[in-house]
Amino acid sequence: MHESIFPKPSPRGRPSAGSSSTSTRTQPAAGGGIIGEPGPESDFAALFAFVADPLILVGQFGLVEDANPAAFDRLPDLAIGLPLPVEKTHRERMSRYLSLCSRTENPIPGAVFVRAGAESSCRHPCRGARIVLRAYGDEPLVLLHLTPTNLEGRLHLLTERLNDVRRVMQERKRREIEMQALLTERSRLLVHLEEDAQARQRAEAERDAVLSRLYRAGQDERRRLARDLHDHAGQQLVTLTFGLRKIASRLSCPTAIHEVEQLLRHTQDIGQSLRRVTLELRPAALDEFGFVTALRSLVDEWSRVTEIVTEFQIVGEEVDFPLETAITLYRLAQEALTNVAKHAGPGVCVSVVLRFSALQVTLTIDDNGSGFAADEAIATSLVSQGKLGLLGMRERMALVDGTLNIESAPGRGTSIVARAYRSVEESGHA
Ligand SMILES: Nc1ncnc2c1ncn2[C@@H]1O[C@H](COP(=O)(O)OP(=O)(O)O)[C@@H](O)[C@H]1O
Ligand SMILES: [Mg+2]
């Protein structure tokens, strides 16, 4: 193995002292290698030693003739007198490269692949050219100049990054275009959806309108029938009953009294049939919503239409009671409120209170309007005047075993209190 003729590199990079030399090169002067001698070789040696980039001299058989400290630094396996520490799979290519370089003085770009660990290799870019140095004999050598890898590596990395970025940007652009297309499609679908929803809403609204027209028509018809029965047939029956009773009280002949009483029973039968029919025509709201809600909406609607200030109150816990009682109380409320609107005068206020107690349900309708003389005598004279609303209320309440209390005096307002039992058993008439 050769000793380098150049200044000693760092001990790490140097091989141990070699054995015999096979080179034909001229031995340098003792003491300082060729540096000591002036001339081109010594200039070259100085350059060789102090140049920052790794420089390697390779002989004609591919053995390392010499290397500068930077080369030993860069390639720790480098040793003078041995082949370049090239990675196995690159050896053939390396020797082709060296023979190419040995034929020209113009540096040829290449790379040295050195072993790095058990499996991998490390690439060192280089330039190689033929050089003849007297100090090494007349044989041409190849000077390998390892170019700084850092810069190139970084450049390479940078280029790759740049390419990555470009790829990412392209991908992003592509996604953006796709996204834009999807968004356009979405807005198109949304418009469709919106149109569909509007069409459906229109159809539903039309259907609702038709249904509610039908419902209202049905309700109006029922109301008309019930009113006709109540106002005409019912009131005429009441008149008839009162007339017959009056006649019976004046008769003395038992046969005549008996006949009149039979007529009275017939009249009562007709009255019962009439009530059954009126029951059939009971307010639909009662079936649909129950008594309390139906009554509340009756009061609200009445107040809204008449613009009379009305307070509605429920006292006690709501409990079930017979349907017939509910219908009677509902009709009573209708009649009482109609009377307020008809007779109580302007600026009147109304209070409706529904009270549930252990045994009874009580409906009170008070107003602070004009009032009237409400004694029995007057009540009787009402019949002759064909005013049957208050009497009808009383009769209806009696039919469900309830009571009606009417308190009124001119200028003192009117109070109507209807009381009914919660169940037939409790009324004592089971
Ligand atoms: N809330 C009321 N305020 C003032 N007067 C009333 C009230 N309710 C009834 N009246 C009087 O009692 C009379 C009898 O009422 P009603 O029997 O319902 O007959 P109608 O309402 O057909 O007149 C009414 O004509 C009216 O003079
Ligand atoms: Mg009336």
XYZ file of C-alpha atoms and ligand atoms in Angstrom:
458
model
C 0.000 0.000 0.000
C 1.197 3.511 -0.849
C 1.858 6.326 1.487
C 0.334 9.570 0.284
C 2.892 12.001 -0.959
C 0.585 14.860 0.039
C 0.223 16.428 3.476
C -1.310 14.003 5.910
C -5.103 14.041 6.129
C -7.001 13.524 9.350
C -5.942 10.192 10.951
C -9.532 8.869 10.658
C -9.353 8.827 6.843
C -5.846 7.446 6.477
C -5.053 3.786 6.038
C -2.343 2.227 8.192
C 1.163 2.154 6.715
C 1.252 0.088 3.574
C 3.628 -2.627 2.396
C 5.664 -2.648 -0.789
C 4.869 -0.358 -3.692
C 3.918 -1.539 -7.168
C 3.846 1.973 -8.570
C 6.518 3.250 -10.922
C 6.182 6.801 -9.739
C 9.158 8.917 -8.796
C 9.800 8.988 -5.082
C 9.458 12.494 -3.682
C 12.327 14.223 -1.923
C 12.759 13.177 1.638
C 11.204 15.244 4.367
C 8.188 16.964 2.762
C 6.866 15.116 -0.327
C 6.601 17.188 -3.473
C 5.403 20.234 -1.563
C 8.988 21.004 -0.750
C 9.968 21.223 -4.412
C 8.976 24.276 -6.401
C 7.187 23.652 -9.741
C 3.774 22.658 -11.082
C 3.637 19.424 -9.052
C 4.195 21.226 -5.788
C 1.477 23.770 -6.718
C -0.802 20.919 -7.528
C 0.054 19.176 -4.246
C -0.798 22.318 -2.296
C -4.066 22.661 -4.154
C -4.739 18.935 -3.683
C -4.260 19.219 0.061
C -6.152 22.384 0.750
C -8.970 22.223 -1.714
C -12.226 21.838 0.230
C -13.797 19.309 -2.172
C -12.698 15.665 -2.091
C -10.092 14.804 -4.751
C -9.012 11.220 -5.528
C -6.268 10.039 -7.876
C -7.046 6.650 -9.383
C -4.337 4.662 -11.202
C -4.645 2.681 -14.436
C -5.638 -0.502 -12.601
C -8.399 1.240 -10.724
C -6.424 1.443 -7.497
C -6.438 4.589 -5.398
C -3.067 6.320 -5.850
C -3.731 9.223 -3.597
C -6.520 11.313 -2.025
C -6.743 14.611 -0.187
C -8.008 14.998 3.417
C -11.496 16.043 2.245
C -11.756 12.734 0.305
C -10.835 10.690 3.375
C -13.398 12.693 5.286
C -16.132 12.052 2.773
C -15.323 8.364 2.114
C -14.228 6.757 5.390
C -13.499 3.384 3.650
C -11.057 4.983 1.218
C -7.544 3.517 1.328
C -4.479 4.198 -0.827
C -3.395 1.200 -2.857
C -6.844 -0.410 -2.760
C -9.685 -0.083 -5.278
C -12.236 2.631 -4.668
C -14.722 1.408 -2.027
C -17.448 1.180 -4.629
C -20.698 -0.634 -3.885
C -20.679 -4.092 -5.478
C -23.422 -3.567 -8.070
C -21.789 -0.364 -9.314
C -18.243 -1.683 -9.714
C -18.505 -2.526 -13.387
C -20.093 0.777 -14.226
C -17.379 2.526 -12.211
C -14.564 0.858 -14.125
C -16.227 1.833 -17.429
C -16.490 5.368 -16.177
C -12.818 5.451 -15.110
C -11.635 4.130 -18.453
C -13.779 6.826 -20.155
C -12.206 9.481 -17.970
C -8.667 8.175 -18.599
C -9.069 9.063 -22.291
C -9.944 12.753 -21.941
C -8.765 15.831 -20.174
C -12.239 17.316 -20.237
C -13.954 16.426 -16.976
C -16.780 13.918 -17.417
C -19.651 14.034 -14.918
C -20.389 10.801 -13.064
C -20.944 9.393 -9.615
C -19.216 7.204 -7.076
C -21.559 4.816 -5.270
C -19.940 3.785 -2.024
C -21.032 1.197 0.482
C -23.219 2.594 3.243
C -24.112 -0.049 5.787
C -24.896 -3.659 4.887
C -27.583 -3.094 2.251
C -27.537 0.412 0.838
C -25.186 2.689 -1.052
C -24.507 6.382 -0.976
C -24.150 8.378 -4.183
C -21.418 11.001 -4.536
C -21.619 13.002 -7.732
C -18.219 13.647 -9.295
C -16.280 14.772 -12.339
C -13.361 12.759 -13.669
C -10.536 13.541 -16.144
C -7.136 12.242 -17.193
C -4.112 13.784 -15.551
C -0.392 13.055 -15.851
C 1.766 13.871 -12.818
C 5.446 13.337 -12.835
C 5.483 12.509 -9.166
C 3.378 9.414 -10.010
C 5.329 8.345 -13.047
C 4.311 8.717 -16.691
C 1.188 6.624 -16.498
C -1.935 8.725 -16.850
C -4.105 8.830 -13.760
C -7.718 9.759 -13.340
C -8.449 12.663 -11.058
C -11.871 12.326 -9.503
C -13.328 15.511 -8.138
C -16.290 14.785 -5.857
C -18.654 17.702 -6.291
C -20.398 19.034 -3.228
C -23.343 16.754 -2.610
C -25.110 18.967 -0.165
C -25.997 21.620 -2.639
C -26.958 19.108 -5.270
C -28.872 17.055 -2.730
C -30.687 20.084 -1.549
C -31.326 21.143 -5.102
C -32.626 17.664 -5.829
C -34.796 17.748 -2.720
C -36.004 21.197 -3.606
C -36.864 20.088 -7.122
C -38.733 17.115 -5.734
C -40.556 19.313 -3.272
C -41.350 21.712 -6.064
C -42.695 18.826 -8.100
C -44.691 17.632 -5.102
C -46.111 21.091 -4.614
C -46.915 21.289 -8.309
C -48.632 17.896 -8.131
C -50.557 18.922 -5.019
C -51.559 22.183 -6.679
C -52.689 20.350 -9.775
C -54.633 17.888 -7.653
C -56.139 20.759 -5.720
C -57.111 22.510 -8.905
C -58.698 19.289 -10.167
C -60.572 18.844 -6.879
C -61.688 22.470 -6.986
C -63.102 21.964 -10.462
C -64.836 18.787 -9.312
C -66.096 20.576 -6.218
C -67.396 23.437 -8.333
C -69.235 20.963 -10.549
C -70.694 19.231 -7.489
C -71.747 22.561 -6.014
C -73.451 23.555 -9.234
C -75.222 20.184 -9.298
C -76.192 20.637 -5.661
C -77.676 24.083 -6.201
C -79.558 22.727 -9.203
C -80.973 19.917 -7.038
C -81.769 22.384 -4.265
C -83.736 24.515 -6.695
C -85.646 21.391 -7.771
C -86.204 20.440 -4.173
C -87.411 23.919 -3.340
C -89.799 23.848 -6.292
C -91.059 20.407 -5.267
C -91.541 21.551 -1.676
C -93.421 24.637 -2.821
C -95.624 22.566 -5.125
C -96.318 20.135 -2.301
C -97.090 22.977 0.085
C -99.466 24.502 -2.445
C -101.198 21.146 -2.953
C -101.454 20.603 0.806
C -102.802 24.107 1.359
C -105.400 23.578 -1.371
C -106.383 20.233 0.121
C -106.624 21.797 3.597
C -108.741 24.628 2.243
C -111.108 22.186 0.537
C -111.309 20.010 3.662
C -111.971 22.955 5.929
C -114.601 24.300 3.484
C -116.269 20.889 3.555
C -115.979 20.732 7.324
C -117.381 24.247 7.740
C -120.215 23.482 5.344
C -121.078 20.362 7.366
C -120.910 22.298 10.623
C -123.004 25.148 9.222
C -125.629 22.697 8.065
C -125.725 20.982 11.461
C -125.947 24.340 13.211
C -128.751 25.443 10.928
C -130.713 22.230 11.577
C -130.150 22.407 15.328
C -131.120 26.088 15.394
C -134.274 25.418 13.394
C -135.249 22.599 15.710
C -134.440 24.633 18.808
C -135.847 27.978 17.707
C -138.951 26.745 15.945
C -140.082 23.233 16.711
C -138.635 23.241 20.244
C -140.020 26.593 21.230
C -143.409 25.784 19.718
C -143.472 22.599 21.737
C -142.720 24.567 24.907
C -145.542 27.008 24.029
C -147.839 24.066 23.378
C -146.975 22.473 26.739
C -147.590 25.715 28.626
C -150.909 26.242 26.753
C -152.089 22.716 27.482
C -151.156 23.029 31.166
C -153.069 26.324 31.326
C -156.154 24.685 29.740
C -155.892 21.653 32.069
C -155.784 23.936 35.126
C -159.015 25.596 33.992
C -160.944 22.368 33.208
C -163.290 20.679 35.662
C -164.539 17.769 33.530
C -162.356 14.710 34.392
C -162.641 13.271 30.856
C -161.491 16.557 29.339
C -158.615 16.770 31.901
C -157.629 13.202 31.051
C -157.607 13.985 27.316
C -155.528 17.107 27.817
C -153.065 15.139 29.986
C -152.772 12.564 27.190
C -152.067 15.401 24.765
C -149.414 16.672 27.203
C -147.764 13.224 27.273
C -147.741 13.165 23.464
C -146.157 16.574 23.462
C -143.485 15.341 25.891
C -142.842 12.309 23.655
C -142.386 14.593 20.666
C -140.081 16.755 22.798
C -137.968 13.708 23.661
C -137.689 12.660 20.013
C -136.703 16.182 19.176
C -133.998 16.141 21.872
C -132.628 12.890 20.486
C -132.314 14.454 17.044
C -130.733 17.567 18.541
C -128.332 15.304 20.435
C -127.337 13.692 17.156
C -126.545 17.161 15.903
C -124.433 17.899 18.927
C -121.508 20.209 18.411
C -118.743 18.297 16.637
C -116.175 20.173 18.694
C -117.317 18.250 21.785
C -116.468 14.919 20.190
C -113.241 16.188 18.709
C -111.720 18.129 21.567
C -113.720 17.330 24.710
C -115.959 19.643 26.689
C -113.420 22.040 28.188
C -111.603 22.776 24.935
C -114.870 23.031 23.005
C -116.281 25.455 25.581
C -113.108 27.502 25.618
C -113.092 27.839 21.844
C -116.796 28.689 21.829
C -116.166 31.516 24.336
C -113.039 32.703 22.497
C -114.765 32.711 19.128
C -117.824 34.479 20.543
C -115.640 37.098 22.205
C -113.690 37.608 18.996
C -116.822 38.018 16.872
C -118.772 40.220 19.290
C -115.696 42.117 20.535
C -117.007 41.701 24.103
C -114.266 41.402 26.698
C -114.597 37.906 28.185
C -112.720 36.064 30.886
C -112.667 32.287 30.934
C -111.632 30.399 34.040
C -111.484 26.787 35.140
C -111.486 25.976 38.854
C -110.653 22.534 40.229
C -109.359 19.451 38.502
C -111.097 18.548 35.270
C -113.103 15.292 35.523
C -115.316 13.301 33.191
C -119.082 13.706 33.276
C -121.920 12.392 31.061
C -121.947 13.480 27.432
C -125.574 14.606 27.661
C -124.676 16.931 30.532
C -121.768 18.286 28.498
C -124.044 18.946 25.507
C -126.623 20.640 27.757
C -124.027 22.904 29.374
C -122.527 23.719 25.965
C -125.983 24.696 24.546
C -126.698 26.673 27.698
C -123.472 28.614 27.296
C -124.381 29.318 23.634
C -127.821 30.648 24.643
C -126.518 32.696 27.577
C -123.784 34.305 25.494
C -126.282 35.019 22.693
C -128.504 36.749 25.263
C -125.587 38.880 26.475
C -124.873 39.971 22.921
C -128.572 40.588 22.256
C -129.752 42.184 25.490
C -126.960 43.241 27.873
C -126.218 46.510 26.113
C -122.969 48.173 25.043
C -119.682 48.087 26.947
C -120.536 44.880 28.768
C -117.910 42.472 30.147
C -118.433 38.754 30.668
C -116.934 36.159 32.992
C -117.305 32.447 32.316
C -116.247 30.114 35.130
C -116.291 26.325 34.940
C -115.906 24.772 38.379
C -115.268 21.099 39.082
C -115.963 19.819 42.585
C -116.160 16.348 44.121
C -119.742 15.731 43.000
C -120.726 18.548 40.687
C -119.742 20.612 37.710
C -120.924 24.218 37.763
C -120.992 26.681 34.879
C -121.402 30.342 35.781
C -121.873 33.070 33.166
C -121.889 36.596 34.608
C -122.211 39.892 32.823
C -122.273 43.477 34.093
C -124.797 44.613 31.508
C -128.332 46.081 31.668
C -129.924 43.117 33.524
C -133.691 42.389 33.735
C -136.404 41.473 36.231
C -135.868 37.745 36.511
C -138.582 36.415 38.730
C -140.995 33.569 38.023
C -143.863 35.850 37.106
C -141.788 37.537 34.471
C -140.568 34.137 33.297
C -144.146 33.094 32.738
C -144.919 36.226 30.822
C -141.847 35.528 28.662
C -143.636 32.463 27.289
C -146.569 34.529 26.119
C -144.072 36.830 24.398
C -142.496 33.828 22.681
C -139.209 34.301 24.548
C -138.168 30.771 25.303
C -134.357 30.884 25.624
C -134.208 31.135 29.433
C -137.050 28.629 29.877
C -135.412 26.214 27.462
C -132.236 26.443 29.558
C -134.108 25.537 32.682
C -135.908 22.621 31.016
C -132.727 21.248 29.553
C -130.986 21.400 32.924
C -133.913 19.609 34.520
C -133.605 16.825 31.954
C -130.055 16.079 33.124
C -131.141 16.401 36.764
C -129.321 19.672 37.100
C -130.436 23.085 38.311
C -130.426 26.554 36.842
C -130.243 29.752 38.820
C -130.829 33.073 37.097
C -130.097 36.214 39.044
C -130.697 39.545 37.441
C -132.137 42.951 38.154
C -132.398 46.005 35.894
C -129.049 47.825 35.870
C -127.348 45.060 37.955
C -126.125 42.681 35.303
C -127.082 39.030 34.942
C -125.741 35.898 36.565
C -126.578 32.448 35.254
C -125.493 29.457 37.307
C -126.022 25.943 35.931
C -125.217 23.021 38.179
C -125.106 19.351 37.184
C -123.963 16.148 38.858
C -120.816 14.495 37.618
C -122.512 11.126 37.270
C -126.054 9.780 37.070
C -125.528 7.783 40.329
C -124.636 10.942 42.230
C -127.780 12.692 40.993
C -129.780 10.115 42.977
C -131.779 8.985 39.934
C -129.873 5.899 38.925
N -127.900 38.744 29.763
C -129.024 39.441 29.697
N -128.984 40.780 29.903
C -130.108 41.514 29.861
N -131.286 40.979 29.595
C -131.413 39.679 29.387
C -130.275 38.827 29.408
N -130.682 37.568 29.182
C -132.012 37.622 28.994
N -132.448 38.866 29.104
C -133.823 39.301 29.055
O -134.610 38.174 29.227
C -135.471 38.021 28.094
C -135.668 36.574 27.799
O -134.607 35.997 27.193
P -134.821 34.753 26.293
O -135.707 33.832 26.981
O -133.489 34.202 25.945
O -135.556 35.314 25.041
P -134.991 36.125 23.801
O -133.482 36.039 23.875
O -135.512 35.413 22.610
O -135.457 37.503 23.948
C -134.810 38.801 27.003
O -135.792 39.303 26.092
C -134.152 39.917 27.750
O -135.052 40.977 28.007
Mg -132.460 34.310 24.182
